[in-house]
mmCIF file of C-alpha atoms in Angstrom:
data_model
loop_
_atom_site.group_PDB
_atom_site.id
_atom_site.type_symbol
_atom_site.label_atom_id
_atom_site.label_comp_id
_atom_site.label_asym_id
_atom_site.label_seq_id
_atom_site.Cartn_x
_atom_site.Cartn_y
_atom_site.Cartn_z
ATOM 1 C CA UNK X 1 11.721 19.814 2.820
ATOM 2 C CA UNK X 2 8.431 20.897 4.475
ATOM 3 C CA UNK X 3 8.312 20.707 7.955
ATOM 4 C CA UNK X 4 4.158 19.995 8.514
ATOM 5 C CA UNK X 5 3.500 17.489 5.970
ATOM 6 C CA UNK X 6 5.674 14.296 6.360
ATOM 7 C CA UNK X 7 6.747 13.002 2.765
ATOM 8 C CA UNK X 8 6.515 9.143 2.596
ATOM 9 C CA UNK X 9 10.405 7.929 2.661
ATOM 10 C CA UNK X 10 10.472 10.370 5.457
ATOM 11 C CA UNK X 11 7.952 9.201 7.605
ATOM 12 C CA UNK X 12 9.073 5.359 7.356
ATOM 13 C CA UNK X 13 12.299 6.617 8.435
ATOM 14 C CA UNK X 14 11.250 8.617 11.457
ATOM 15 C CA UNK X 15 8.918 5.822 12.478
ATOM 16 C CA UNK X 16 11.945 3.175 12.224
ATOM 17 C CA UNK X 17 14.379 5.912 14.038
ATOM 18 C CA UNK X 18 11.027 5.923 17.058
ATOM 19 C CA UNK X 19 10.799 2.644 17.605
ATOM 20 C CA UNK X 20 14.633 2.208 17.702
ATOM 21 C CA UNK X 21 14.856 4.729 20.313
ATOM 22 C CA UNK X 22 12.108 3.148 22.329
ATOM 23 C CA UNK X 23 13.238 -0.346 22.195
ATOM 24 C CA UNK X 24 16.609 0.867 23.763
ATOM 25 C CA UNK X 25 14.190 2.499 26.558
ATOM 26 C CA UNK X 26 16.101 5.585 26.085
ATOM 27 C CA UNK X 27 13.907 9.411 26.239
ATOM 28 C CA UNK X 28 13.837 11.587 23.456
ATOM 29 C CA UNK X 29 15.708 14.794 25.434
ATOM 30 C CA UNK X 30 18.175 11.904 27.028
ATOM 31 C CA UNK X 31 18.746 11.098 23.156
ATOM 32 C CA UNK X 32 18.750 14.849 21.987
ATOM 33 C CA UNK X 33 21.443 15.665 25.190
ATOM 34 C CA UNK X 34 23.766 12.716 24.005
ATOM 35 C CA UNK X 35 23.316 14.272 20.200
ATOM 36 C CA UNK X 36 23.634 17.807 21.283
ATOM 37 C CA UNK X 37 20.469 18.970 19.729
ATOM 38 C CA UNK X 38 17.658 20.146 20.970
ATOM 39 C CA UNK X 39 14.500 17.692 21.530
ATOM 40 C CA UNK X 40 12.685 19.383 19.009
ATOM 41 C CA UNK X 41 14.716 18.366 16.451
ATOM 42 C CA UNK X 42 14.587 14.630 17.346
ATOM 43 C CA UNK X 43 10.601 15.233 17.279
ATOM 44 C CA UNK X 44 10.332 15.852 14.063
ATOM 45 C CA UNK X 45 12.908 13.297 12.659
ATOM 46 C CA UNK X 46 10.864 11.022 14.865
ATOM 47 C CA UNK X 47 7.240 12.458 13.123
ATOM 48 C CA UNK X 48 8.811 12.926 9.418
ATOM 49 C CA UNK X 49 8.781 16.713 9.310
ATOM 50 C CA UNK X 50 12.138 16.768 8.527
ATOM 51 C CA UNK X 51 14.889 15.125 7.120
ATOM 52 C CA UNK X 52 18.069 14.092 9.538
ATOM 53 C CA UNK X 53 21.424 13.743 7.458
ATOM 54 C CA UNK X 54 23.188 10.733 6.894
ATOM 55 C CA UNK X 55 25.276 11.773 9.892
ATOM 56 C CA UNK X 56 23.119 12.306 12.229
ATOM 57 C CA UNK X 57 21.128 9.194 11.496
ATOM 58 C CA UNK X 58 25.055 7.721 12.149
ATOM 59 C CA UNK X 59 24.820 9.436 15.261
ATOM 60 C CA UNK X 60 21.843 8.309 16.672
ATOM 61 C CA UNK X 61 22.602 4.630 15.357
ATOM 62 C CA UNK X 62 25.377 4.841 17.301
ATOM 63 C CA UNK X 63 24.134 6.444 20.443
ATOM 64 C CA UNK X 64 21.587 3.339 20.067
ATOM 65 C CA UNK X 65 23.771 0.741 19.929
ATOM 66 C CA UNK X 66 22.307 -0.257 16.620
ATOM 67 C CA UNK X 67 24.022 -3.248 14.550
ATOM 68 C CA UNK X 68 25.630 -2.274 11.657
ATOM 69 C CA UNK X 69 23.076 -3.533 9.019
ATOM 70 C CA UNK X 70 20.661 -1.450 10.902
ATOM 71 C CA UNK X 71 22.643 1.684 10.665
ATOM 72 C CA UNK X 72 22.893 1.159 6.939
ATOM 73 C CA UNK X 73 19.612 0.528 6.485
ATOM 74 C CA UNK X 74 18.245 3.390 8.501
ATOM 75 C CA UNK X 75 20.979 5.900 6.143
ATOM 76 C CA UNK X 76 20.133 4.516 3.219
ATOM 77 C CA UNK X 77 16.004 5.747 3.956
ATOM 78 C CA UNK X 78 17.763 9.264 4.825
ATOM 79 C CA UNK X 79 19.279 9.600 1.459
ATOM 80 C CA UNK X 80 16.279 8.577 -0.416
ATOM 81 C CA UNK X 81 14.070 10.799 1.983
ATOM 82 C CA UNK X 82 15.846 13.983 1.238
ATOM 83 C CA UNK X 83 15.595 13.597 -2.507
ATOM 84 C CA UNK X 84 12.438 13.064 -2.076
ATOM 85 C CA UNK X 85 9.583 15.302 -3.545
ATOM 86 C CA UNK X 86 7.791 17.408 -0.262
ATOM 87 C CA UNK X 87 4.301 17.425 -2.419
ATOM 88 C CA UNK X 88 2.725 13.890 -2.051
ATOM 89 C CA UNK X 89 0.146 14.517 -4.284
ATOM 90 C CA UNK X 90 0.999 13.719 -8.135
ATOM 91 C CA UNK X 91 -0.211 14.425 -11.734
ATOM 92 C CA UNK X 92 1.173 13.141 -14.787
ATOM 93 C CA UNK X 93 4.022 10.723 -15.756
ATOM 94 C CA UNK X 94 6.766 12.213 -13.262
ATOM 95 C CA UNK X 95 4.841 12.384 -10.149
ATOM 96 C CA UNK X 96 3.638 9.219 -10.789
ATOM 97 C CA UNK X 97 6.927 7.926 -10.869
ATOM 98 C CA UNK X 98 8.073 9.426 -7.250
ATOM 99 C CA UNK X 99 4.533 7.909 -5.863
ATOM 100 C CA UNK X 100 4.963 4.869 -7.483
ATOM 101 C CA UNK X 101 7.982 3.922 -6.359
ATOM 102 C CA UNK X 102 7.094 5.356 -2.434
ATOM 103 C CA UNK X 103 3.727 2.593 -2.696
ATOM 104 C CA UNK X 104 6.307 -0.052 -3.503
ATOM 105 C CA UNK X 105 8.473 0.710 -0.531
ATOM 106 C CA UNK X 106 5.074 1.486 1.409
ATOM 107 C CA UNK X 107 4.216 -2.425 0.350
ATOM 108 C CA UNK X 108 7.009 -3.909 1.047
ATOM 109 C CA UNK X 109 6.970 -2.914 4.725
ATOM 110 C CA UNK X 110 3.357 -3.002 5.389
ATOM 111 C CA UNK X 111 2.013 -5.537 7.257
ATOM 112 C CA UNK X 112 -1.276 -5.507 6.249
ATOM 113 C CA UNK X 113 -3.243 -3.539 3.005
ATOM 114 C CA UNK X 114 -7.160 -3.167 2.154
ATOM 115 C CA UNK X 115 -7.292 -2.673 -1.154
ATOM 116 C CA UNK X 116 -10.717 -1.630 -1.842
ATOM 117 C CA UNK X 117 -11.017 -1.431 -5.419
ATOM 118 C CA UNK X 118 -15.429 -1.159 -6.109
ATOM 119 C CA UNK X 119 -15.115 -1.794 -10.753
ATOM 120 C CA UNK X 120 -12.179 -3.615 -11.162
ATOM 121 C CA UNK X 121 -9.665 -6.108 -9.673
ATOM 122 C CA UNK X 122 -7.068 -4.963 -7.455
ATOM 123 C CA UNK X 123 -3.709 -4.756 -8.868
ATOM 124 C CA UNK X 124 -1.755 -6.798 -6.818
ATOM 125 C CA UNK X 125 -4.257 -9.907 -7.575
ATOM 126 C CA UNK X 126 -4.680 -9.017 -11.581
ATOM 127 C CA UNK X 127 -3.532 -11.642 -14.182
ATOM 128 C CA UNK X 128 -0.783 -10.309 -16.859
ATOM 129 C CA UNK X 129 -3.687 -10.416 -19.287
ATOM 130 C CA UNK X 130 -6.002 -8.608 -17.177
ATOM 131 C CA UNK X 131 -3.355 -6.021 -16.308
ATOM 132 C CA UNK X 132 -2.561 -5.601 -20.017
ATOM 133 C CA UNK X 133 -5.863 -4.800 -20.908
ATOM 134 C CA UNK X 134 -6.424 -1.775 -18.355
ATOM 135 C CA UNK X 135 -2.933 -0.532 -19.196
ATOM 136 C CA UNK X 136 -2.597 -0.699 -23.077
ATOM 137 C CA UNK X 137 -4.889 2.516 -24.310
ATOM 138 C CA UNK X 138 -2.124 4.621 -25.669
ATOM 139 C CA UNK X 139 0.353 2.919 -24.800
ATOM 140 C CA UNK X 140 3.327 1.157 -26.858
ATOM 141 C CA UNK X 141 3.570 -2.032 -26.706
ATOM 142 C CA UNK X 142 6.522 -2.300 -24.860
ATOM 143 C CA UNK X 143 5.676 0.139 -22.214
ATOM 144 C CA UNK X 144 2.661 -1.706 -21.661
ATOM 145 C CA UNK X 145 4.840 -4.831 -21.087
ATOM 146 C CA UNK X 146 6.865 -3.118 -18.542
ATOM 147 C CA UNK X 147 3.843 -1.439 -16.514
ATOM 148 C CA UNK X 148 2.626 -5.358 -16.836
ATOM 149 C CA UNK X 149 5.843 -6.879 -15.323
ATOM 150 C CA UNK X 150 5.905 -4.562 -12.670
ATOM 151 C CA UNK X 151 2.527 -5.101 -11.449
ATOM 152 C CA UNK X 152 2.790 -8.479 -11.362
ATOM 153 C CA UNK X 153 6.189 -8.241 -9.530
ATOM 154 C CA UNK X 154 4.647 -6.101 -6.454
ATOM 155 C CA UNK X 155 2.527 -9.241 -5.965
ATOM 156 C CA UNK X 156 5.688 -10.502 -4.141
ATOM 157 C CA UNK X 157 5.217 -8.959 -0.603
ATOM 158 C CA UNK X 158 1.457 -11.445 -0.581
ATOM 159 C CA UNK X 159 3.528 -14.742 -1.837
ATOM 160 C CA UNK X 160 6.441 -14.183 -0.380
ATOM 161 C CA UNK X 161 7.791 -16.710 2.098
ATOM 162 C CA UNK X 162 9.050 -14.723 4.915
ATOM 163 C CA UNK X 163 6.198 -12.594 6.230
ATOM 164 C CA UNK X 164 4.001 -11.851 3.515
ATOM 165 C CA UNK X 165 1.216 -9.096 4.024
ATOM 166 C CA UNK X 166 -2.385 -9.600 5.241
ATOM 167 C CA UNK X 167 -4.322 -8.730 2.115
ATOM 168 C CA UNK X 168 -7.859 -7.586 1.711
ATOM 169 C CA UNK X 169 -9.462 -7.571 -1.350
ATOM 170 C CA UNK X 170 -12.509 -5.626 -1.710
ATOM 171 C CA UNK X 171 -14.595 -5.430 -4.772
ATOM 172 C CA UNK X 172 -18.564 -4.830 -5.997
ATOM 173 C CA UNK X 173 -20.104 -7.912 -7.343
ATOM 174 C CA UNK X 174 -20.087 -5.546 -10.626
ATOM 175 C CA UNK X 175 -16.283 -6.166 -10.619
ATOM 176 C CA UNK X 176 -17.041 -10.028 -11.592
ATOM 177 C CA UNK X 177 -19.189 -9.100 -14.251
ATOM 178 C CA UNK X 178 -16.819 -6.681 -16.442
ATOM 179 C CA UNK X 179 -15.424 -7.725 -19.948
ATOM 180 C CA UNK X 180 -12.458 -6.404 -19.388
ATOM 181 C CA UNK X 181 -10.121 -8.202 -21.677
ATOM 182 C CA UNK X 182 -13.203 -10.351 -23.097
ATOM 183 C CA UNK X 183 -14.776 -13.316 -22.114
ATOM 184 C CA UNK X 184 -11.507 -16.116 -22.067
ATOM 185 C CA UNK X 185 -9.192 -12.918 -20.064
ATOM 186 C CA UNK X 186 -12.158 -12.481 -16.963
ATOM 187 C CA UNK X 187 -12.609 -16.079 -16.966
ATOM 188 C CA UNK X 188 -8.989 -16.423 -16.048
ATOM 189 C CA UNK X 189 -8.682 -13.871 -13.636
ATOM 190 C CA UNK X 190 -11.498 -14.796 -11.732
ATOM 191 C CA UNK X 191 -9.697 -18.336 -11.557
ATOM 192 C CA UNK X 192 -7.079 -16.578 -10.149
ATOM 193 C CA UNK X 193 -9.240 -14.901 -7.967
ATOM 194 C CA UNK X 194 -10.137 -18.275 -6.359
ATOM 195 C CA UNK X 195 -6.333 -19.758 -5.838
ATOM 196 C CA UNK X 196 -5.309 -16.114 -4.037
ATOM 197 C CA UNK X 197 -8.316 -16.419 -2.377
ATOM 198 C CA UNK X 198 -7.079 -20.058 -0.794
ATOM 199 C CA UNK X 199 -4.163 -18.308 0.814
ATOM 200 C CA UNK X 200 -3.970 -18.079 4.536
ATOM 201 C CA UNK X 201 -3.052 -14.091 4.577
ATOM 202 C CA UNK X 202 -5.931 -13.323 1.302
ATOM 203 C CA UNK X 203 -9.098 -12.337 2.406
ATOM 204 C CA UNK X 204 -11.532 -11.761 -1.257
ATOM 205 C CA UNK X 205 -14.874 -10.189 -0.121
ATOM 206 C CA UNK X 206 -17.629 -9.071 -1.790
ATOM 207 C CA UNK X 207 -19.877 -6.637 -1.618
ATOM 208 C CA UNK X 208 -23.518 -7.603 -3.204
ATOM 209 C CA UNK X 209 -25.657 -5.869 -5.366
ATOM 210 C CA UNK X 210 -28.313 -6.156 -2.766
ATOM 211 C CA UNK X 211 -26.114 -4.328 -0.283
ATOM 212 C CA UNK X 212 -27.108 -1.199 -1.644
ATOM 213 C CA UNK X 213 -24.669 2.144 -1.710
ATOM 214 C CA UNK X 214 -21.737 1.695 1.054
ATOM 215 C CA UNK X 215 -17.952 4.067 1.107
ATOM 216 C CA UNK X 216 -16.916 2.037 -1.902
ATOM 217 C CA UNK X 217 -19.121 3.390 -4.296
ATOM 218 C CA UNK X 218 -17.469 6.968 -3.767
ATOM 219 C CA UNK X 219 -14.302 5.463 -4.927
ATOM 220 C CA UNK X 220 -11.606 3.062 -4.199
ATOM 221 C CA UNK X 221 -8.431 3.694 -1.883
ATOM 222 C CA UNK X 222 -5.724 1.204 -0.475
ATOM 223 C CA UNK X 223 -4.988 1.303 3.135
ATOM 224 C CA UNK X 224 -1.381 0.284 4.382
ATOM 225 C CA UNK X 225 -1.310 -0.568 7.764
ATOM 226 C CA UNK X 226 2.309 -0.806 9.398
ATOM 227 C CA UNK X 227 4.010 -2.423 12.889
ATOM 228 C CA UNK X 228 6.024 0.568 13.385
ATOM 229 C CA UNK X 229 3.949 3.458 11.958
ATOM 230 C CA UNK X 230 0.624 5.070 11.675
ATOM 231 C CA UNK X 231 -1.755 3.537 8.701
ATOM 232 C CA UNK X 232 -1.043 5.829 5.714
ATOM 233 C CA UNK X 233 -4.126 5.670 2.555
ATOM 234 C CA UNK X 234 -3.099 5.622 -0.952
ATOM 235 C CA UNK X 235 -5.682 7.162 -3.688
ATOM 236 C CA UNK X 236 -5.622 6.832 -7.474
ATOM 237 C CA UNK X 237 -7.650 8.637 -10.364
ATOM 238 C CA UNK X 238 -6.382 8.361 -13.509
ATOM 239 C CA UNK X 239 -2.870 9.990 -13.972
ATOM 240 C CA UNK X 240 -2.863 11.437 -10.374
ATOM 241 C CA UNK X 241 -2.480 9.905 -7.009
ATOM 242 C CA UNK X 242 -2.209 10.839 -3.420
ATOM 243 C CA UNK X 243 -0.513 9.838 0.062
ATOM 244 C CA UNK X 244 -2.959 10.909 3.084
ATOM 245 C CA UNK X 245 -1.252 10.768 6.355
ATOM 246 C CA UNK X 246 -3.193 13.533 8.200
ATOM 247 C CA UNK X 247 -4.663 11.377 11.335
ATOM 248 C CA UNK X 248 -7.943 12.674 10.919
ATOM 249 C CA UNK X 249 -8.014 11.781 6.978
ATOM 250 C CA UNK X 250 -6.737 8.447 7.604
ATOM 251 C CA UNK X 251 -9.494 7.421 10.043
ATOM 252 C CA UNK X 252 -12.037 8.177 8.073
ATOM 253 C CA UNK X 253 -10.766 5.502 5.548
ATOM 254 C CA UNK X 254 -10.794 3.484 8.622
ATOM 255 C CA UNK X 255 -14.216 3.754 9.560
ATOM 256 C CA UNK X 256 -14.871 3.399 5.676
ATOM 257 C CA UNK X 257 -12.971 0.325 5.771
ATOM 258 C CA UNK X 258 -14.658 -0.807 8.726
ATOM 259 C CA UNK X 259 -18.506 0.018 7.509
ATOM 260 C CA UNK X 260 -17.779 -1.700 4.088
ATOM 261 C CA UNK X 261 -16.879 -4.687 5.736
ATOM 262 C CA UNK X 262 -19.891 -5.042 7.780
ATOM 263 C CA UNK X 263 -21.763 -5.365 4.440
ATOM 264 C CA UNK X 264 -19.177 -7.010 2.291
ATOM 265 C CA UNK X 265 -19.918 -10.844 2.203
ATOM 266 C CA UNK X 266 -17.551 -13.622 3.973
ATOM 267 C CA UNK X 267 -14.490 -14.617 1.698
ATOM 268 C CA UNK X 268 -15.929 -18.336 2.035
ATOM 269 C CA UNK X 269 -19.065 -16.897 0.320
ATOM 270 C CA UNK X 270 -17.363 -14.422 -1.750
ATOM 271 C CA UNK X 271 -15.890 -17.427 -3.447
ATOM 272 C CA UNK X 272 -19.301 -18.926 -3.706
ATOM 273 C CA UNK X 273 -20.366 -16.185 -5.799
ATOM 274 C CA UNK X 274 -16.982 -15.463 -7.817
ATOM 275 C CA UNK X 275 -17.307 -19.660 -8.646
ATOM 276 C CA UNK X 276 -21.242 -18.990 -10.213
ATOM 277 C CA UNK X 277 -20.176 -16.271 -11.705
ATOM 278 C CA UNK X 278 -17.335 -18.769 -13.502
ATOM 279 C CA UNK X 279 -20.033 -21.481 -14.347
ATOM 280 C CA UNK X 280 -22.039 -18.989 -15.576
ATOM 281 C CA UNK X 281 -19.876 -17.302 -18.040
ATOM 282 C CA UNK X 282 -19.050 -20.795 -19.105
ATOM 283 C CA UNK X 283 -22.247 -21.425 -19.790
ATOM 284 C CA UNK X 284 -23.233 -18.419 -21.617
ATOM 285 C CA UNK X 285 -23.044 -19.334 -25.677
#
């Protein structure tokens, strides 16, 4: 596995392996002496550069002190991490796969995502119906059915009783006006828009025509923000995708993040407009 770029399995892990580490209080060449290895070699387990076997993770657990659900835990990211792909940016059906299933565990250990998403809905707040219709152009039916479920299931880590995610939902008041699906699909989605949007940890914003151009017209992106790791930002176009990671990269999707919400309106008057928008389309003969 490359040693520069940290894959995504790989950096979770040597985040989770860091903080362990700290919380016991204990250096990294202390840690590397008790391992008999040399400090350089805990760095980069600890920065995702490389890849520590299942037995040295086992080693360090137990150096640690860890519990064993910990230590099984922590081994269980090393053996997914070393089949992982080294090349985090995908094309076509079997990339998307390995990315795919790295956003899910990315998701379900985030503790907070921007999803700014400037034509359409974000996925994790799309109806089945809504879903369906952006997914089914050349697709079987039943394939389009599983992409469907799937979506829908990932909505789990914002619903989700124990610790669900801070969500942010950005869109372009264009979003609201699509026909995606035709008129009875966006009328239900933008429903749905307004009961996610009455969750304590949903934040819908946004941004008005009036507003002019702002970062989300070049395009959308997701950033995952984590308690134990650096913020990592996800990009999609078509049948590629890409994991940034690079410090530099990721803070300018910060300060994108950051200048988009200076503009973006309030969620209280986000649902203002999303609600007009409703009346309006029911309205419209």
């Amino acid at each position: 596995m490359s040693e520069t770029t940290p894959a995504p399995r790989a950096y979770v892990l040597g985040a989770e392996l860091r903080d362990a580490r700290e919380k016991t209080g204990l250096g990294l060449r202390k840690l590397a002496a008790q391992l008999d290895v040399s400090h350089s070699v805990v760095v980069r387990w600890e920065r995702g550069e490389r890849v520590p076997s299942t037995e040295s993770v086992a080693a360090v657990c137990a150096v640690l002190g860890l519990t064993t659900a910990s230590r099984e835990r922590l081994m269980q990211l090393a053996r997914d991490a070393v089949s992982e792909p080294a090349n985090t940016v995908s094309v076509g059906p079997a990339g998307e796969a390995d990315q795919l299933a790295a956003l899910l565990e990315f998701e379900r250990i985030a503790t907070a995502i921007t999803d700014v998403s400037p034509i359409v809905v974000p996925g994790l707040l799309q109806t089945a119906e809504y879903a369906r219709a952006i997914m089914s152009t050349g697709m079987p039916n039943g394939e389009t059915d599983k992409l469907v479920m799937m979506r829908l299931g990932r909505r789990e880590v914002i619903t989700r009783k124990k610790l669900p995610i801070r969500f942010t939902a950005i869109m372009l008041e264009a979003a609201l006006n699509q026909s995606i699906g035709g008129s009875d699909v966006m009328q239900e989605q933008l429903q749905f828009l307004l009961e996610m949007g009455e969750r304590d940890n949903v934040d819908i914003r946004v941004i008005p025509q009036s507003a002019g151009w702002t970062p989300a017209h070049a395009g959308p992106f997701v950033l995952l923000e984590f308690a134990k790791a650096a913020p990592v930002v996800h990009l999609e176009h078509h049948r590629s995708s890409a994991f940034l990671r690079d410090e530099g990269d990721v803070s300018a999707f910060v300060t994108a993040r950051e200048d988009i919400e200076r503009v973006a309106m309030s969620p209280a008057a986000s649902a203002e407009l999303i609600t007009d928008v409703i009346n309006a389309k029911e309205t419209t003969p």
